[in-house]
mmCIF file with all atom_site columns, C-alpha atoms in Angstrom:
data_model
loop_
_atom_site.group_PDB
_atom_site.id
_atom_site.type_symbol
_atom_site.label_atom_id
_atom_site.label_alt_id
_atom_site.label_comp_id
_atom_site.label_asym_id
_atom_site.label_entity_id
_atom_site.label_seq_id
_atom_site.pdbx_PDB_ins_code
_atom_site.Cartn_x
_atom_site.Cartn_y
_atom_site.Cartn_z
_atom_site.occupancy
_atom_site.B_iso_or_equiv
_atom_site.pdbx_formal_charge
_atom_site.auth_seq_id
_atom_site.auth_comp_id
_atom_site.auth_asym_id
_atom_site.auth_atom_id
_atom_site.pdbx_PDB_model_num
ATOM 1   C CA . UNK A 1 1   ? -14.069 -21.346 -23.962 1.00 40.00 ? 188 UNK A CA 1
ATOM 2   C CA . UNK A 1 2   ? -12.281 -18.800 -25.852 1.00 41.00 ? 189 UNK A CA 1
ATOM 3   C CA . UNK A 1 3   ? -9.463  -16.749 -25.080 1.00 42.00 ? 190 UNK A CA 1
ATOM 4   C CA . UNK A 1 4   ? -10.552 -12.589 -24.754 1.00 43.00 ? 191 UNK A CA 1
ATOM 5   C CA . UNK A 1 5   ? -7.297  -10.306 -24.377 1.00 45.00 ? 192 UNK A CA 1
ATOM 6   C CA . UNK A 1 6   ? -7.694  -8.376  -21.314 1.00 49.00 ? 193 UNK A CA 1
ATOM 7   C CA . UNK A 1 7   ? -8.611  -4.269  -22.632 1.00 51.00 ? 194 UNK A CA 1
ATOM 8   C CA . UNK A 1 8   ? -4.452  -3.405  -21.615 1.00 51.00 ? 195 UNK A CA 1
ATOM 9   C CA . UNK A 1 9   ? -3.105  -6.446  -23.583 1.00 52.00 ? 196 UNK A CA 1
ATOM 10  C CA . UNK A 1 10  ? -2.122  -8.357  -20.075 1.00 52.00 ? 197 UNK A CA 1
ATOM 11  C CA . UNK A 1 11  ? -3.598  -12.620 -20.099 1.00 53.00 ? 198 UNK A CA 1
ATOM 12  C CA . UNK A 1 12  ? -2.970  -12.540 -16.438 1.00 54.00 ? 199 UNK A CA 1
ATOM 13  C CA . UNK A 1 13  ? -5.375  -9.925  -14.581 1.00 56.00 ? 200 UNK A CA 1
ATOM 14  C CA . UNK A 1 14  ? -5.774  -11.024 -11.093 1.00 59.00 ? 201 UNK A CA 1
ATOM 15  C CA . UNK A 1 15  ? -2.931  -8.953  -8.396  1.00 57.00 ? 202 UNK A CA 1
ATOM 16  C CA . UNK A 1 16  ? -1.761  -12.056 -7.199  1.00 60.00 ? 203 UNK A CA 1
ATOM 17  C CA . UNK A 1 17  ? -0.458  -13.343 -10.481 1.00 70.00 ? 204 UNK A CA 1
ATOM 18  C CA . UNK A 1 18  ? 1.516   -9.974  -11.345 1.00 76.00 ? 205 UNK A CA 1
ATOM 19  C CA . UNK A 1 19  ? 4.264   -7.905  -9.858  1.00 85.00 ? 206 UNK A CA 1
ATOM 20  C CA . UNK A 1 20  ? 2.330   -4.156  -8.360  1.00 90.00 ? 207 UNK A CA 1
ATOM 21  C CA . UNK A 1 21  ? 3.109   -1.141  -10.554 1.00 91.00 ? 208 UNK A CA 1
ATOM 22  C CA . UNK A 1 22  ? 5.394   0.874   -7.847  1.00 93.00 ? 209 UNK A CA 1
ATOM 23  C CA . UNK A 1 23  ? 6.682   4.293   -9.116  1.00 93.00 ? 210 UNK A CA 1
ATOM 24  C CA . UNK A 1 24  ? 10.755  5.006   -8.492  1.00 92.00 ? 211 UNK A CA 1
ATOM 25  C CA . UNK A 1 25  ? 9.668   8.207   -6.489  1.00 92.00 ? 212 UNK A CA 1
ATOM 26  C CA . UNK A 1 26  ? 6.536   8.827   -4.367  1.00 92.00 ? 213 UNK A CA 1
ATOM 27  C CA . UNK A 1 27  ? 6.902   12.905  -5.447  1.00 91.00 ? 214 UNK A CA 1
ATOM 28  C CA . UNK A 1 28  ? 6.384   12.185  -8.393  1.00 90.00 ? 215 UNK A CA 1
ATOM 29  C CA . UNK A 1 29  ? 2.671   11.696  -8.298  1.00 93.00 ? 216 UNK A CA 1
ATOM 30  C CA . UNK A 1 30  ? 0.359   14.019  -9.169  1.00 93.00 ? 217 UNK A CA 1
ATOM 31  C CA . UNK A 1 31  ? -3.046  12.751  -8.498  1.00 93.00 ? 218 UNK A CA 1
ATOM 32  C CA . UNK A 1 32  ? -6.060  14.926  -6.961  1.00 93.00 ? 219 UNK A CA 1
ATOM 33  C CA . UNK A 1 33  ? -6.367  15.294  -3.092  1.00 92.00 ? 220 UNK A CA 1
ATOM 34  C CA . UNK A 1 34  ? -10.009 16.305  -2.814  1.00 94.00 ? 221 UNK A CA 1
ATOM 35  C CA . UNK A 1 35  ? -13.223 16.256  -4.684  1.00 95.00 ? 222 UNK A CA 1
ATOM 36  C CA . UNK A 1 36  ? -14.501 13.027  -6.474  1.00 95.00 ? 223 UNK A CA 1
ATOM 37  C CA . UNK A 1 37  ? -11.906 10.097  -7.830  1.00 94.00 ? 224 UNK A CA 1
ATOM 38  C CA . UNK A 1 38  ? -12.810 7.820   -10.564 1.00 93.00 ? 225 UNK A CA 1
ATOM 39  C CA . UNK A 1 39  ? -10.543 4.696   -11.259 1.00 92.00 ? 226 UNK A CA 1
ATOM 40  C CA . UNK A 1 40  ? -10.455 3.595   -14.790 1.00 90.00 ? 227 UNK A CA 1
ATOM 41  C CA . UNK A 1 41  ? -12.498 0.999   -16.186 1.00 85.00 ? 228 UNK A CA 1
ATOM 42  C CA . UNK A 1 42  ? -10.610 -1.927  -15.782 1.00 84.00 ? 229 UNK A CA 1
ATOM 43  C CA . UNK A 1 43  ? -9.852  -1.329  -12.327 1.00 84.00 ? 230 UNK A CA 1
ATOM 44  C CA . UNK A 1 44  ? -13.489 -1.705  -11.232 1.00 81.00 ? 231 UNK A CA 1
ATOM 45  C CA . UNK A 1 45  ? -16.207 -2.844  -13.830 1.00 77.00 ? 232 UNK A CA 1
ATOM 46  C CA . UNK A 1 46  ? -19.686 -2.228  -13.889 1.00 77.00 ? 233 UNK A CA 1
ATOM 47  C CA . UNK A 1 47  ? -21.592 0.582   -12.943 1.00 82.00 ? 234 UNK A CA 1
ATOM 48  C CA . UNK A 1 48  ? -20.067 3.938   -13.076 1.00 82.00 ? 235 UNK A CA 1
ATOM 49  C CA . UNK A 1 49  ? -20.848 4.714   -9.897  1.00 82.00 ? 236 UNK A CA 1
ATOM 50  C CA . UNK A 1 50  ? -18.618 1.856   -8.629  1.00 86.00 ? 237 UNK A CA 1
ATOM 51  C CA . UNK A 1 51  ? -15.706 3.359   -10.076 1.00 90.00 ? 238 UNK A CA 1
ATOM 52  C CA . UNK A 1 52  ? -16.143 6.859   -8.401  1.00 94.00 ? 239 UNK A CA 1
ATOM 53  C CA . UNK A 1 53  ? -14.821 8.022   -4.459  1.00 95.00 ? 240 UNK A CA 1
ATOM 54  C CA . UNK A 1 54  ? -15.146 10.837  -2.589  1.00 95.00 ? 241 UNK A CA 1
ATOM 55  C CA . UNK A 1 55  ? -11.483 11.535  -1.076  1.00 95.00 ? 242 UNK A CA 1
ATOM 56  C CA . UNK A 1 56  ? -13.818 13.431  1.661   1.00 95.00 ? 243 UNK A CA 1
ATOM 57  C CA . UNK A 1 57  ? -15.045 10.685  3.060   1.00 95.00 ? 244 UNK A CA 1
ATOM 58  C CA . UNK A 1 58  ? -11.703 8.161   4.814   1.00 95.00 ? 245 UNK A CA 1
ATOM 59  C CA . UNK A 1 59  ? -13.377 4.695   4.146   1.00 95.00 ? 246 UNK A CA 1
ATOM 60  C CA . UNK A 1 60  ? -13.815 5.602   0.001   1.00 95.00 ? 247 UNK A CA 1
ATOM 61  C CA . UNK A 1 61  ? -10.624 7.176   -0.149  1.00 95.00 ? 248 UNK A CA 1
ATOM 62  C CA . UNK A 1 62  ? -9.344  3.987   1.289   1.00 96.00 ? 249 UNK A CA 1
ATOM 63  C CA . UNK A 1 63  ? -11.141 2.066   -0.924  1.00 94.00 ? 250 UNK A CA 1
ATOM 64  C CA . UNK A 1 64  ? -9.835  3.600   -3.876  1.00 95.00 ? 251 UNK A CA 1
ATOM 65  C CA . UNK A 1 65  ? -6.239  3.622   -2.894  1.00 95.00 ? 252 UNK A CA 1
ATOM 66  C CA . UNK A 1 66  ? -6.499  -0.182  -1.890  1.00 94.00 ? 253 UNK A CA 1
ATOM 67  C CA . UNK A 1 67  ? -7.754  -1.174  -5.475  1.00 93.00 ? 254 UNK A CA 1
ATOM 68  C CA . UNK A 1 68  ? -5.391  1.469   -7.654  1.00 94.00 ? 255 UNK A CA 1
ATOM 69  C CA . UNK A 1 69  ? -2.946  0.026   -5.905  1.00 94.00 ? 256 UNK A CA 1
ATOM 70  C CA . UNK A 1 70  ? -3.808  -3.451  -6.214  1.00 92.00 ? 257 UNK A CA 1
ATOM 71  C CA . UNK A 1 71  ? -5.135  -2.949  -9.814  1.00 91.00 ? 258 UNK A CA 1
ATOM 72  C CA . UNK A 1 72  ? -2.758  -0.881  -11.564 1.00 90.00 ? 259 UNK A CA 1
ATOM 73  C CA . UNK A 1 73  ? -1.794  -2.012  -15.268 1.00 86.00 ? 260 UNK A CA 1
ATOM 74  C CA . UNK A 1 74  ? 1.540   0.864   -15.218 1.00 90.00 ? 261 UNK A CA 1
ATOM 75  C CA . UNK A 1 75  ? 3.313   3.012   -13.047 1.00 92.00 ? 262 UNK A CA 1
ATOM 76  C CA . UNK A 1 76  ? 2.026   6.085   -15.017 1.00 93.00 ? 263 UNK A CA 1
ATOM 77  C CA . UNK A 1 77  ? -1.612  4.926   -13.550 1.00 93.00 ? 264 UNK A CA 1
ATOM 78  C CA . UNK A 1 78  ? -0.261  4.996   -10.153 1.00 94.00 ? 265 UNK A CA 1
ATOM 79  C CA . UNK A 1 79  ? 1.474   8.745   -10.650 1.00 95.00 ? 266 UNK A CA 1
ATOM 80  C CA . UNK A 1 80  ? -1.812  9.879   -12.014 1.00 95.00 ? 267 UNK A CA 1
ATOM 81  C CA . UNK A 1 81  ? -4.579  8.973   -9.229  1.00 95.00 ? 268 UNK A CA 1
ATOM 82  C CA . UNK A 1 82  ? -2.307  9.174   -6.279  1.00 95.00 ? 269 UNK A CA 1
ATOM 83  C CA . UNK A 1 83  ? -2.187  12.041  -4.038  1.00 96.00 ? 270 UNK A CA 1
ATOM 84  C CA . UNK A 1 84  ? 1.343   11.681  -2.279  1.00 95.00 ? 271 UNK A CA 1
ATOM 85  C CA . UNK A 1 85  ? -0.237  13.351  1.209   1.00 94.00 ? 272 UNK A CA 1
ATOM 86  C CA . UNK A 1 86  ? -2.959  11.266  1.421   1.00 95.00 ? 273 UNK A CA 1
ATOM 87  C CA . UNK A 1 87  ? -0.929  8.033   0.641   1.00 95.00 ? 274 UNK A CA 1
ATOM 88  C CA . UNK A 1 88  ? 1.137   9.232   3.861   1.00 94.00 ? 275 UNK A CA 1
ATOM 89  C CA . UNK A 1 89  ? -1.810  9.533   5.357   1.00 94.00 ? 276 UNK A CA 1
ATOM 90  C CA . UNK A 1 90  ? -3.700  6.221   5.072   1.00 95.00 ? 277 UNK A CA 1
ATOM 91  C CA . UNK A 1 91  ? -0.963  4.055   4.252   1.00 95.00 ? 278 UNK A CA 1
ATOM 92  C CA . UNK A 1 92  ? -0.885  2.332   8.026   1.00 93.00 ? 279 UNK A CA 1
ATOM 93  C CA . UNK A 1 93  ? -5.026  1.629   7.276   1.00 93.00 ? 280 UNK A CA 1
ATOM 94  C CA . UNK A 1 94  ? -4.889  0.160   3.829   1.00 94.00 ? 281 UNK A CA 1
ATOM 95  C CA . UNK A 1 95  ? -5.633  -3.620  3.803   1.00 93.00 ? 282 UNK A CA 1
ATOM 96  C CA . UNK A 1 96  ? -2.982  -4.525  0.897   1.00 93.00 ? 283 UNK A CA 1
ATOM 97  C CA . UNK A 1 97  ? -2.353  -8.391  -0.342  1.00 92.00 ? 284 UNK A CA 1
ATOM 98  C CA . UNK A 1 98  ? 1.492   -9.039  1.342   1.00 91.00 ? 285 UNK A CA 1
ATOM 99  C CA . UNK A 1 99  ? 2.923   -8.823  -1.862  1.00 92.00 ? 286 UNK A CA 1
ATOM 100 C CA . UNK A 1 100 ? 1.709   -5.136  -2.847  1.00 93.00 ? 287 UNK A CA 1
ATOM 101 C CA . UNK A 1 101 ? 2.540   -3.878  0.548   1.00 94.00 ? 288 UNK A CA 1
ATOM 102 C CA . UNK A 1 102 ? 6.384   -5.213  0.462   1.00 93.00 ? 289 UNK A CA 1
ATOM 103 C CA . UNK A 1 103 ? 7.146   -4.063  -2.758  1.00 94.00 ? 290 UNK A CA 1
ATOM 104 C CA . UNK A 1 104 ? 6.288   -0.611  -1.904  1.00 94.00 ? 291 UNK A CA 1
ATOM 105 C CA . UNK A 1 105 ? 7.989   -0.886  1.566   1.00 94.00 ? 292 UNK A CA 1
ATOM 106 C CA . UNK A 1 106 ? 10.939  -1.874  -0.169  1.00 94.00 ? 293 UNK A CA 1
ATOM 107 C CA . UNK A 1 107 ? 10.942  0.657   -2.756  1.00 94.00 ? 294 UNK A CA 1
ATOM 108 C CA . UNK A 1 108 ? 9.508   3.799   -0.570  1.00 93.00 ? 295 UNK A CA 1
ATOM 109 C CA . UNK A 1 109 ? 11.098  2.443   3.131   1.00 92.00 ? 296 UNK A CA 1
ATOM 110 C CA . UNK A 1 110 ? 9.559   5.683   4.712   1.00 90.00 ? 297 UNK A CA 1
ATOM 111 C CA . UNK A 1 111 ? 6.270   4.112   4.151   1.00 90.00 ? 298 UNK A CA 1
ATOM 112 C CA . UNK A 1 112 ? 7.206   1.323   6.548   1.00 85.00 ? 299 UNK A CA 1
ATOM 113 C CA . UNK A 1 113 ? 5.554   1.065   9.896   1.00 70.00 ? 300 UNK A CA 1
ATOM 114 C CA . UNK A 1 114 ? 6.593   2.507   12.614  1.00 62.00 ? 301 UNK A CA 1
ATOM 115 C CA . UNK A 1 115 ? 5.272   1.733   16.554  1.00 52.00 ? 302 UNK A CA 1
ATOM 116 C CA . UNK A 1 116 ? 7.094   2.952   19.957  1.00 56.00 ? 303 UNK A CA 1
ATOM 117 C CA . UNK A 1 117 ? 7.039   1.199   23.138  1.00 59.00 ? 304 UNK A CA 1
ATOM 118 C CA . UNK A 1 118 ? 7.865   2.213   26.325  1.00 63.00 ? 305 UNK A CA 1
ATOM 119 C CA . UNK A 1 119 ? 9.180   -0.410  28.641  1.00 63.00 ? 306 UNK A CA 1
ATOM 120 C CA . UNK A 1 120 ? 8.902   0.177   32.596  1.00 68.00 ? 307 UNK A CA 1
ATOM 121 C CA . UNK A 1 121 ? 12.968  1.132   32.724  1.00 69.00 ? 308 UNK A CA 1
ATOM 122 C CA . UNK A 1 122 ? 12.311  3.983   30.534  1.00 65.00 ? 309 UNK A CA 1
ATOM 123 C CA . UNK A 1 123 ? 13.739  2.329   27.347  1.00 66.00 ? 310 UNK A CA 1
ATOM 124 C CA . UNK A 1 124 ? 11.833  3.147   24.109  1.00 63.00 ? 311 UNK A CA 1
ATOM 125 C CA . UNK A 1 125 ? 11.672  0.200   22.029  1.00 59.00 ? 312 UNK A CA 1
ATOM 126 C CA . UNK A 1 126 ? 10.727  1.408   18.217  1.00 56.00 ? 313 UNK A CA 1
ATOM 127 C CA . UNK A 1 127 ? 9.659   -1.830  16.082  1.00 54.00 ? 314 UNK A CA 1
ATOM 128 C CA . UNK A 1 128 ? 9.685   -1.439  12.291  1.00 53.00 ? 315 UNK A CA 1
ATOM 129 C CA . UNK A 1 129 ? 8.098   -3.795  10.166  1.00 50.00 ? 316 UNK A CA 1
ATOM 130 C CA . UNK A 1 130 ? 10.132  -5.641  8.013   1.00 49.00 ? 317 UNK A CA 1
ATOM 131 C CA . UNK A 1 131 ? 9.981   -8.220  5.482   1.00 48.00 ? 318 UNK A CA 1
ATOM 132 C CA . UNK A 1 132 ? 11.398  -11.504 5.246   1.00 48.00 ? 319 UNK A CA 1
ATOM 133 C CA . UNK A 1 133 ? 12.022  -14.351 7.881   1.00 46.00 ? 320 UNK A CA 1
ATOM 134 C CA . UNK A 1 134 ? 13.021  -13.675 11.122  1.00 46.00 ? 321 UNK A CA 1
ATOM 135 C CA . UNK A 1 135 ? 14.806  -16.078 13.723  1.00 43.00 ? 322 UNK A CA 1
ATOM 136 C CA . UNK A 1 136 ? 13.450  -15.395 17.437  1.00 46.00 ? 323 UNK A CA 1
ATOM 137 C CA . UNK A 1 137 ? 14.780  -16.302 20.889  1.00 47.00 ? 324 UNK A CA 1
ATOM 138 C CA . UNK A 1 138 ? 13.820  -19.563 20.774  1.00 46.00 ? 325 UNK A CA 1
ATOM 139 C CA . UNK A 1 139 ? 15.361  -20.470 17.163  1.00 47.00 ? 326 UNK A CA 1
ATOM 140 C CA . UNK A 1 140 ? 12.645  -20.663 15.233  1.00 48.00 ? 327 UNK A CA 1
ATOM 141 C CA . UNK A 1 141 ? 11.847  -19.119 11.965  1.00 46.00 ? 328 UNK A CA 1
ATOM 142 C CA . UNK A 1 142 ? 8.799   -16.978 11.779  1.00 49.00 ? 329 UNK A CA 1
ATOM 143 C CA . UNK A 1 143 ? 7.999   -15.373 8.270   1.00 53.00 ? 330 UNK A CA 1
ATOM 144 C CA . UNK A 1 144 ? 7.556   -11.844 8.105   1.00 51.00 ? 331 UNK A CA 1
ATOM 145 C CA . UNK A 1 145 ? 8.318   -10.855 12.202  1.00 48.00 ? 332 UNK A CA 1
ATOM 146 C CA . UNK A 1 146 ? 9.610   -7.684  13.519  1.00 49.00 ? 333 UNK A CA 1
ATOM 147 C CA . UNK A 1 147 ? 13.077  -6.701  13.807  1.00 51.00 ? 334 UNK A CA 1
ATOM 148 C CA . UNK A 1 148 ? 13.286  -4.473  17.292  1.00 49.00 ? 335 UNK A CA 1
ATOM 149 C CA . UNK A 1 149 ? 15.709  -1.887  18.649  1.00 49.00 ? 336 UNK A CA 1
ATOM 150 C CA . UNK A 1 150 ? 16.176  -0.301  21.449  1.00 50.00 ? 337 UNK A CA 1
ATOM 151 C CA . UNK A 1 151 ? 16.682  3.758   21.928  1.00 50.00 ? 338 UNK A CA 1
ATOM 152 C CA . UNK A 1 152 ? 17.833  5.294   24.829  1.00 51.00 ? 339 UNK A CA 1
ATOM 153 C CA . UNK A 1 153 ? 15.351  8.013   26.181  1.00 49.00 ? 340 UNK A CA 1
ATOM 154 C CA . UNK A 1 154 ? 16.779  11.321  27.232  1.00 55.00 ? 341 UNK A CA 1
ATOM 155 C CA . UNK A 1 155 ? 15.798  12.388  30.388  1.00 51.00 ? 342 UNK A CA 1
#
């Protein structure tokens, strides 16, 4: 079998074999926030109408963010069919390979999430998801656990 360049020059398509395209700022994009979205070619092949989501509609717009963010060949992809509000907005629902989701964590940290938990004393406990290995009570090593801290809640 022959090698066939891939259409933007990379050998190595696949998201798992490549670091994600992650923009320095998240203002900085510029992509549409309602109406119809359609990915570029290489991001989903085939019909047309496989590359096209209505931002309506929260399951396509999902959709579309998962793969532009999984499938991105540049950063200047990213800043063009990303809406900043309505990556806010569905960040916490995207289903994102570990490696896509840290990198953009650890770029944009706001994007990180965020749960609060009330414990019967009246302590909030807020637990951020962070990367990296994590030792627990016991002493042992769990890859990508939560860190936890406690806030006092004003009465």
């Amino acid at each position: 079998m022959s090698y066939v360049a891939a259409r933007d020059g990379r050998k190595n398509r696949s998201a798992a074999g490549r670091a994600p395209s992650v923009p320095t700022t998240i203002e900085g994009m510029h992509g549409q926030s309602v109406g119809i979205l359609q990915v570029p070619h290489h991001m989903a092949a085939g019909h047309p109408s496989r590359r096209r989501y209505d931002l309506a509609d929260p399951v396509q717009c999902r959709n579309a963010y998962q793969q532009i963010l999984c499938e991105a060949s540049c950063c200047n992809e990213v800043e063009d069919l990303i809406n900043p509000a309505l990556l806010r907005q569905v960040w916490r629902d995207l289903h994102l390979p570990s490696k896509v989701r840290e990198a953009w964590e650890t770029r944009h940290p706001g994007l990180r999430r965020r749960t609060v938990a009330r414990s019967p004393g009246g302590e909030r406990t807020v637990v951020t998801r962070v990367s990296g290995d994590r030792t627990d009570v016991r002493g042992v090593t769990r890859p990508g656990r939560s860190r936890s801290t406690r806030v006092a809640v004003a009465r």
